[in-house]
Amino acid sequence: MKRLSLFFALLMLSVTTILSQKIITGKVLDETGEALIGANVQAKGTTFGTVTDVEGSYTLTVPTETKFITFTFLGYATTDVPIGSTNVVSTILRSSADILTEVVVTGTGSATSKAKIGISVESIKGDRLSQVAIAGIDQALVGKIPGAQISSVSGNPGDQVNIVLRGINTVQAGTRPMILLDGIEIPFSNLNTLDLTQVERVEVVQGAASASLYGAQGANGVIQIFTKKGTKGTLNINVSTSYANNIYINSGNFGKASLHPYLTDGSGNIVSALASGGFKAGQAITIDPLTGIVPGSGSLAYRYGTNVPGVGSSAPGATENYTRYGILDPRNIADQPYKGSLQYYDHFAQVFQSAPSSNVSLNINGGGDKVDYSFTLANNRNNSALLKDNGYLDRTNLVANIGIELFKNFTLRSITNLVYIDNTMHPNIGAGGGTFYGQGNLNAYVGGVYGFLNTSPFFDLTAKNSDGDYTSYNRASFASVNAFNPFYRLEYTNSDDKRIDIIQNLSANYKVNRFVTLDGRFGLSHRNENAYWTFYNQSLNANTIDQGSWASWYNGSDETGEVDNFQYENTKINFFGSATVKLDFANDLKLGIPLQSTTIGGYDYRNNKYREYDTWGQSLPLNPPINLLSTKQQYAILDYVEPFVTYGFVLDQKFDYSNLFGVGGGFRTDYSSAFGAGSKPFTFPHGNAYLNINSFEFWNGLSKSIPIFRFRAAYGQAGIQPGAFDRYPVITQQPTGNELAYTNQVTSRNPDLDVEVSTEKEIGTDIGVKLFGGNWLKDMNINLTYWERKTDNAIFNQNVPPSTGATKLITNAIGLASNGIQLGIKFTVLTSKNFNWDIITNFGHQSTTITKVNGGDIPLTSFAGSTSLVLTPGAKVGQIFGYKALTSISQARADGSPFIAEAQKANYEIVEGRVVNKATNAIFFSDEASSFGDPNPKLISSIISNMSYKDVISFGFQFDAVTGTHLYNQTNEWMYRDGISSDFAKPVTINGKTAAYSSYYASAYYALGTTSKGVGNNVTKDFFYEDASFVRLRNVTLGFDFSRLVSARWLKKCQLVLSGRNLLTFTNYSGMDPEISSGASNSAFDRGIDHSTIPNLKSYQATLNFSF
Amino acid sequence: MKKYNIYLIIKSAIKTTSFMAIISLVFILQSCKKELDVQNPNDPTFGVNVTSESGLADYAKGSTYWNGFTYGNGWLGDSYFSLPWGYHELMGDAIGGGQGSNNQTTTMGVPQKFQADPADASSVFTNPSPQVAIIRSFNTSAASANENNAMKYEWNSMYALIKSCNIMVEQLANVDGLAADKVNAVKAWSYWWKGYAYSQLGSLYYAALVVDKSNTIFSTYVDHNAIITESNKNLNQALTTLKAVSNQTDFNAMITRMTPAQNQVGLGKALTSDQFIRTVNTMLARNIVINKLAPFVNGNPNATIAKASMGVISSADWSAVVALCTAGIKQGDNVFTGRSTAANSFFSATGGTVASLLSISNQTSTYKLSERLVQQFKADDKRRANFSTAKGTFYGDANTNSTRYTLLDGVTENLKGIPILGSRQAGGIEVYIGPTFEENALMLAEAKIRTGAINEGLILIDAVRSYQGAGVAALAGTNLALAPALTELTMERLAALAFRGLSYFDLRRWGWTYSIANGGGRYGSTLLFKNTVFTNATIDYNYMDFWDVPADELDKNPPAAGSAVIKNPNF
């Protein structure tokens, strides 16, 4: 290196000549007249340059023959201004309508103008991120990145969004992209723990071609967040406070039927069918005040069945009215209101509450000559909207960003993020905790939602029994058997979940000379979380004792409660050191060709360590203190450590020929601990090129109307690591009673496992069009990218013959191929002195197909339980398989034989598009499973509009639209079991008669083929597979800055912002929220299922921003 | 503009090199290749851990009980004794499925047809979805992924057990200095459990595989008789090994180490080599008895069954049974059992067994106690204290699962003098994994009765009843004819061996689970139907006698040339 720098130094000497000079002065302002501090000022075609000071002024010595001064500033259009006779050159920089003038870092290695890169890099400035109530960066990114599918899949505070950037490239590792914070990798789960107000800008590289720089882990793309720096020279104090009210979305008016088909007496009271549970036959049913149940298994009954006294015994339903299958009797109609002792309760209103959230932040920033600083203290609190007293998620961020120029051209920057998160929500309804929760791949468990959904509506969830307790299991004979009251959880459980994250980033940047820049970055992120759950002793609850139903996590043995302690520790160390050498062949080497060379060599080291230690104690006393010591027995559940080390080198060489074209390429090579010490490194090549057609002379004529026209193309590979231990076969340490034993792994590990390699090609074009002169619709920028990628060796658990004693083997089983298109169009609608308006539209489509599965199809279950998925060649990833209703009476089976024999056809008709038996009202579902089709949205799009008047009034909105997407409404299917879904009260016309036939709807749950029940129970049927396309008013914002109305100079900003999020949703989806998904967080395949999920929130927010 | 001079060059060079030196230092500190060698620090490995006596014992303990009886059986209850045995007990009509149950627990044990009152033709129930078609339609890998394929569990569990056994013996080569009779203990253990696994497989599946070596795929399927032969082969190897034991202390020490301490209560203490030999003998007898037809349909000891997948038991078979049972388990012998603990148990107290899933009020229990099981206990049988009608009547789905009875938690009810059939308390019940004294005695009794020594058989039935504290009148000396003697025998087998995984095999071999059209059927049954108790109901179960090979196996391991038929051709 020493020799290298000597060489460069000599090189510099050789090109240095003594020139006559002149001094230029001037000032740089923005469109509002504010001074721009730190703008780059350069004598065009030379290396003479400086930056503007705190007044926006500069002084620059330039060679006398210099004709132009070039002004550049991030986010503003680069401007060349001719030097006049006065030697005073001032300018107003226009904020960049043409995003190609933006400078990006991610995926390129060094700051590069978008006009000179061959890959697509999306960037968004912090002030363009939506200020959402939840104050998470991930939520704020929804809709902002063209092509990216970012979905807000849950309304539970703290839950992560699902991000699919470019296709499914791995099945095992999910779709989570890599997250960088100021150049240093941090865990994905930190994306929503960072303070949104501190984001300067976000850059996203979506594919392997651009993420190749990040090597063996970058295949899912990279999101890089840059935090705000202090402004040199001024002291700024920013205070922001906001308050929001959040309400659950229920765009499908989802709920429970208020009409019922049960057996009633003349007054409409629901009566007992038999002498059962203490009721006489015909006696009105009541809820036992102590146990909270409807006793007796012969009490509750449907009006009809085969055993109704006086009706006869050979009814078409062939079942008894006091069993759950009585619902299938075609005479039952849900047309009776609940009366007397059994009233209707709106459980959704009882459980889903409106909840407040608040944000407060204080930022102080400034700087001197050599130092800049920014300190932020922010707090965000979101109350759970699931049950009124469920608790909250409270996050405090302390951020310090300090930059120091130690000596000339050597800057040191330290960015510290301290995050403290306090989650007080209760276990099973939002509390953090559980095995491997600390790895950040799991959302908080909300399985407790299911129980209330499946409680019969004649139970009052908020009612306490005669002992003054909530009851857990509100069962009524055959109905409500999947009930569990969430209010019971409030009474008998508690969670204390505290998390501290420290993210420290120290970087040094040394511009050795104008050729060589050295950069070293060291980052450390550490997450420490402790969740402490208490399940109190429930043995005094009459319902618990009577029904044997209690709240628990580990203690399945009895109702005496437990204490669970989950301790997580996650440390990530990342060092990246690089040297960048820039060489201009024309100026530096005097070679006479306008060629610039950029060489980057880097070394990247990452070390992750995850540790988890879980313990629990069984059986708590009835009296305090309630802690681990007071439990009867204690157990260690998990003592786990997962180290992962990888390091590698990156080399990237790029040549730019003037502004006309450029080519670049390089490789990255990585070692990984998943492969052990003896392994060879993996090498991933990349290359890209661009061609700026608008820079050629022949374009001059067109440049007035189409100033930008360029092509770019890129190719790259990036890898995805197998799990840390997937290649190491072990036996399992299995606690057995009070002893230890060893067992065989049921899923065998595979020492031959290879890294997953994703290969991508992308081509794109950027077009800038001048539309009209004047202020209106001045210009339009189009960025279009088409990409294709494939992974030949995605890792997954392939089934093996069970006779081998194992059921699965981790192997490179799956081939995947994806393609997609992304399009961003920005319109400058209006630019005038006082009024600015722009509209950004983003579009994307992507789809992933399974090209091969080594070893045969892989059937798997989704997170949603009974919904089947199969990984099979030719199918889309995430495709749901199930049984479709016949749509034609003459429909044939796969073998050509008809489903319905000729003689039987008269018994069927088409009802709501499906074949229905006119006698039994049952929908005829094919018993031949088939795919429900492509689960991927056909198009995802967003329209984002921003208007401002004199910087006093601002108004913006964002509409997101997802079309052609589907959800499997498993929530509803479960509610079909007892016929409590509100669908059951909807009349339907069968055989000429219109009524709310229970048997019609219930058949969608129970029937399959010609069998009315049993085989069909809750299996996957297309009846519940719904179009979940939607248009959503994601944000609407109205801001007013009062500081312009007062003359206080010290007040820079006094802004009131009224905003709303998710206020409107247009959809045909019948569930609560078409955007949610209950699958595992960021799962590759487990998407598109709505199973007892918490819907997103509709928020009304008021924010006050002050700047001094 | 300043000129570059030599001073600047040196200054720049020093800055550059010092900066690079710092970076290089970090490289050197961090990028040690050894750092990549993380292995998996959380778990043991064969190479390190299963190379000593204690390691091998820990492996035997874990891989036998957890791999064999726990893993993969979690969707209903949490073990082999709740799920695969649950299907057995459903088909054996000892239990019924509840209304809320899914995944074939509601379809597995529903008869094809029944007539509650022989005199009333309108009391006929016909099952619209008979068992054979349903369990076959769900015998797919996709259904397995959804835990909807009932056929897979026993197969997967028993092959996991076989794998463990193969490895135990293979691993002996890597354990130095193990005493000869400790080696014998490991070998006998391994042969016994393999023999046990093949017995379970051969008695349930129409065809299966012989897997002699770990980590190897065998693709030649053989029929169920050949699997029983393989079972016998392993059991005989166990006998040979056990007979060679000379140092009882070493042998016992090893068996004690391999048996989970939680099991070593009651009859679950470590078996001596003699006790072990007797258990193996009883198991060999079981292999004969449960795999041959001994039809006794509607009181007819000479009934014949058409279209059955197994042959009729011969007098030579009965002689062999007599010989084996005479050398079989004695009263008071330690046998292979399981006990739950409060936690870390290979089956849990509340969900690990069929009985624990039953022993809560029938209004909420997962399974329902069958009226037919209760019927096997005479009215004055003290063992009836396990059952109660006080918890309400469960009205089922117009099938055979309606019941007046609840199985009580025998521990909380403080039952004395009789076996506690069900409990949800930790360690509350002894689960008999292997054969027992009662089974041995009753096999011997049946052999005696069938071979003409009826009174000898009745004495054995009395012995079992007396052992279990039934307190009913003795049969010995009552001169019962063959049919009533067999009736007593069938009653006592179903009563005494309840929830031991045998009821289906018994109903099958007596011909009861075969369709009436083929000479089978169950007669004189108690049935609660449409809110009325009938006592002379006729049940036509028509259950598939031997199951097809599970699709999970076939999909990944198609039959090699020369394989036996893998799908039961009789159904």
Coordinates of C-alpha atoms in Angstrom, one line a residue, chain B residues 291-506:
Chain B
N291 CA -51.8 -62.1 13.8
K292 CA -54.1 -65.0 13.3
L293 CA -57.9 -65.2 13.1
A294 CA -59.6 -66.9 16.0
P295 CA -63.2 -66.0 15.0
F296 CA -65.8 -65.9 17.7
V297 CA -68.7 -64.1 16.1
N298 CA -72.1 -63.8 17.6
G299 CA -71.2 -66.5 20.1
N300 CA -70.1 -68.9 17.4
P301 CA -66.6 -70.3 18.1
N302 CA -66.5 -71.8 14.7
A303 CA -67.3 -68.7 12.7
T304 CA -65.4 -68.1 9.5
I305 CA -64.3 -64.8 8.0
A306 CA -64.1 -64.2 4.3
K307 CA -61.7 -61.8 2.7
A308 CA -59.4 -61.5 5.7
S309 CA -55.7 -60.6 5.3
M310 CA -54.6 -63.2 7.8
G311 CA -54.9 -66.9 8.3
V312 CA -56.8 -68.8 10.9
I313 CA -54.9 -69.9 14.0
S314 CA -54.0 -73.6 14.1
S315 CA -53.8 -76.0 17.0
A316 CA -50.0 -76.0 16.5
D317 CA -50.1 -72.3 16.9
W318 CA -52.0 -72.7 20.2
S319 CA -49.5 -75.2 21.4
A320 CA -46.7 -72.8 20.6
V321 CA -48.6 -70.1 22.5
V322 CA -49.0 -72.5 25.5
A323 CA -45.3 -73.2 25.5
L324 CA -44.3 -69.5 25.2
C325 CA -46.7 -68.3 27.8
T326 CA -45.8 -71.0 30.2
A327 CA -42.3 -69.5 30.0
G328 CA -43.8 -66.0 29.8
I329 CA -44.3 -63.1 32.2
K330 CA -45.0 -64.1 35.8
Q331 CA -47.1 -62.1 38.3
G332 CA -44.9 -59.4 39.8
D333 CA -42.3 -59.5 37.0
N334 CA -41.0 -56.1 36.0
V335 CA -42.1 -55.2 32.5
F336 CA -41.6 -52.4 30.0
T337 CA -43.7 -49.5 31.2
G338 CA -43.8 -45.7 30.9
R339 CA -44.6 -43.1 33.5
S340 CA -45.3 -39.4 33.0
T341 CA -43.6 -36.7 35.1
A342 CA -44.6 -33.1 35.6
A343 CA -42.4 -32.0 32.8
N344 CA -39.7 -33.2 30.4
S345 CA -41.6 -36.4 30.0
F346 CA -41.8 -38.5 26.9
F347 CA -45.5 -38.4 27.3
S348 CA -47.4 -35.9 29.4
A349 CA -49.7 -36.6 32.3
T350 CA -52.7 -34.8 30.8
G351 CA -52.3 -35.7 27.1
G352 CA -49.8 -38.5 26.7
T353 CA -52.2 -41.4 26.7
V354 CA -55.6 -42.3 25.5
A355 CA -56.6 -42.7 29.1
S356 CA -55.5 -39.3 30.1
L357 CA -57.4 -37.8 27.2
L358 CA -60.4 -39.6 28.6
S359 CA -60.2 -38.9 32.3
I360 CA -62.0 -35.7 32.4
S361 CA -65.8 -35.2 32.1
N362 CA -67.2 -36.7 28.9
Q363 CA -68.7 -33.3 28.2
T364 CA -65.3 -32.0 27.4
S365 CA -62.9 -34.9 27.0
T366 CA -61.2 -35.4 23.6
Y367 CA -62.1 -39.1 23.4
K368 CA -65.3 -40.6 24.8
L369 CA -65.4 -43.8 26.8
S370 CA -67.2 -46.4 24.8
E371 CA -70.3 -48.1 26.1
R372 CA -68.9 -51.3 24.7
L373 CA -65.8 -51.1 26.9
V374 CA -67.9 -50.6 30.0
Q375 CA -70.1 -53.4 29.0
Q376 CA -67.1 -55.8 29.4
F377 CA -67.1 -55.2 33.1
K378 CA -69.7 -57.2 35.0
A379 CA -72.2 -55.2 37.0
D380 CA -70.5 -56.2 40.3
D381 CA -67.0 -55.8 39.0
K382 CA -65.1 -53.5 41.4
R383 CA -63.0 -52.2 38.5
R384 CA -66.2 -50.3 37.5
A385 CA -65.2 -47.7 40.0
N386 CA -63.1 -46.3 37.2
F387 CA -66.3 -45.3 35.4
S388 CA -68.9 -42.8 36.4
T389 CA -72.3 -41.7 35.0
A390 CA -72.4 -38.7 37.4
K391 CA -70.6 -36.4 34.9
G392 CA -73.5 -36.3 32.5
T393 CA -74.4 -38.0 29.3
F394 CA -72.5 -37.2 26.1
Y395 CA -74.8 -37.2 23.1
G396 CA -72.6 -37.9 20.1
D397 CA -73.0 -37.4 16.4
A398 CA -75.6 -40.1 15.9
N399 CA -72.8 -42.6 15.8
T400 CA -71.5 -45.0 18.4
N401 CA -69.7 -42.4 20.4
S402 CA -72.6 -41.4 22.7
T403 CA -72.0 -42.5 26.2
R404 CA -73.3 -42.2 29.7
Y405 CA -69.8 -42.8 31.1
T406 CA -66.8 -40.8 32.1
L407 CA -63.5 -42.3 32.9
L408 CA -62.5 -40.9 36.3
D409 CA -59.2 -39.7 37.3
G410 CA -58.3 -42.7 39.5
V411 CA -55.7 -40.8 41.4
T412 CA -57.9 -37.9 42.5
E413 CA -60.7 -40.4 43.1
N414 CA -58.2 -42.3 45.3
L415 CA -59.1 -45.7 43.8
K416 CA -57.7 -48.6 45.8
G417 CA -57.3 -52.3 45.1
I418 CA -58.0 -52.1 41.4
P419 CA -55.9 -50.8 38.5
I420 CA -56.3 -47.1 37.9
L421 CA -57.3 -46.9 34.3
G422 CA -57.0 -43.2 33.7
S423 CA -55.5 -40.2 35.4
R424 CA -54.2 -36.8 34.5
Q425 CA -51.8 -36.6 37.4
A426 CA -48.1 -36.9 36.8
G427 CA -47.0 -40.5 37.2
G428 CA -50.6 -41.4 38.0
I429 CA -50.9 -44.4 35.7
E430 CA -48.5 -47.1 34.6
V431 CA -48.5 -47.3 30.9
Y432 CA -47.7 -50.8 29.7
I433 CA -45.6 -50.5 26.6
G434 CA -44.7 -54.1 26.4
P435 CA -46.7 -57.2 27.3
T436 CA -47.9 -57.9 30.9
F437 CA -48.7 -60.7 33.2
E438 CA -52.4 -60.3 32.4
E439 CA -51.8 -60.5 28.7
N440 CA -49.7 -63.6 29.2
A441 CA -52.2 -65.2 31.4
L442 CA -55.1 -64.4 29.1
M443 CA -53.3 -65.7 26.0
L444 CA -52.6 -68.9 27.8
A445 CA -56.2 -69.0 28.9
E446 CA -57.4 -68.6 25.4
A447 CA -55.1 -71.2 24.1
K448 CA -56.2 -73.6 26.8
I449 CA -59.9 -72.9 26.2
R450 CA -59.4 -73.3 22.4
T451 CA -57.6 -76.5 22.9
G452 CA -60.2 -78.1 25.1
A453 CA -58.8 -77.4 28.6
I454 CA -61.6 -75.0 29.3
N455 CA -61.4 -75.1 33.1
E456 CA -57.6 -74.4 33.0
G457 CA -58.4 -71.4 31.0
L458 CA -61.1 -70.3 33.4
I459 CA -58.7 -70.6 36.3
L460 CA -56.4 -68.2 34.5
I461 CA -59.2 -65.7 33.8
D462 CA -60.0 -65.9 37.5
A463 CA -56.4 -65.3 38.3
V464 CA -56.3 -62.1 36.2
R465 CA -59.6 -60.9 37.7
S466 CA -58.4 -61.6 41.2
Y467 CA -55.0 -59.9 40.4
Q468 CA -56.9 -56.8 39.3
G469 CA -59.2 -56.9 42.3
A470 CA -62.4 -57.4 40.2
G471 CA -64.1 -59.2 43.0
V472 CA -66.5 -61.1 40.7
A473 CA -67.6 -64.7 41.1
A474 CA -65.0 -67.3 40.1
L475 CA -65.5 -69.1 36.8
A476 CA -63.3 -72.1 37.6
G477 CA -65.4 -75.2 38.1
T478 CA -68.6 -73.7 36.6
N479 CA -68.3 -76.1 33.7
L480 CA -68.8 -73.5 31.1
A481 CA -69.1 -74.7 27.5
L482 CA -66.7 -73.3 24.9
A483 CA -68.8 -70.4 23.7
P484 CA -69.6 -68.9 27.2
A485 CA -66.0 -69.6 28.2
L486 CA -64.9 -67.6 25.2
T487 CA -67.3 -64.9 26.0
E488 CA -65.8 -64.6 29.5
L489 CA -62.4 -64.6 27.8
T490 CA -63.2 -61.9 25.4
M491 CA -64.8 -59.8 28.1
E492 CA -61.8 -60.1 30.4
R493 CA -59.2 -59.4 27.6
L494 CA -61.0 -56.2 26.7
A495 CA -61.5 -55.3 30.3
A496 CA -58.1 -56.3 31.8
L497 CA -56.0 -55.0 28.9
A498 CA -57.9 -51.8 28.2
F499 CA -55.8 -49.0 26.8
R500 CA -52.8 -51.2 26.2
G501 CA -53.0 -51.0 22.5
L502 CA -54.5 -54.4 22.0
S503 CA -58.2 -53.9 21.7
Y504 CA -58.3 -53.5 17.9
F505 CA -56.1 -56.6 17.4
D506 CA -58.5 -58.5 19.5

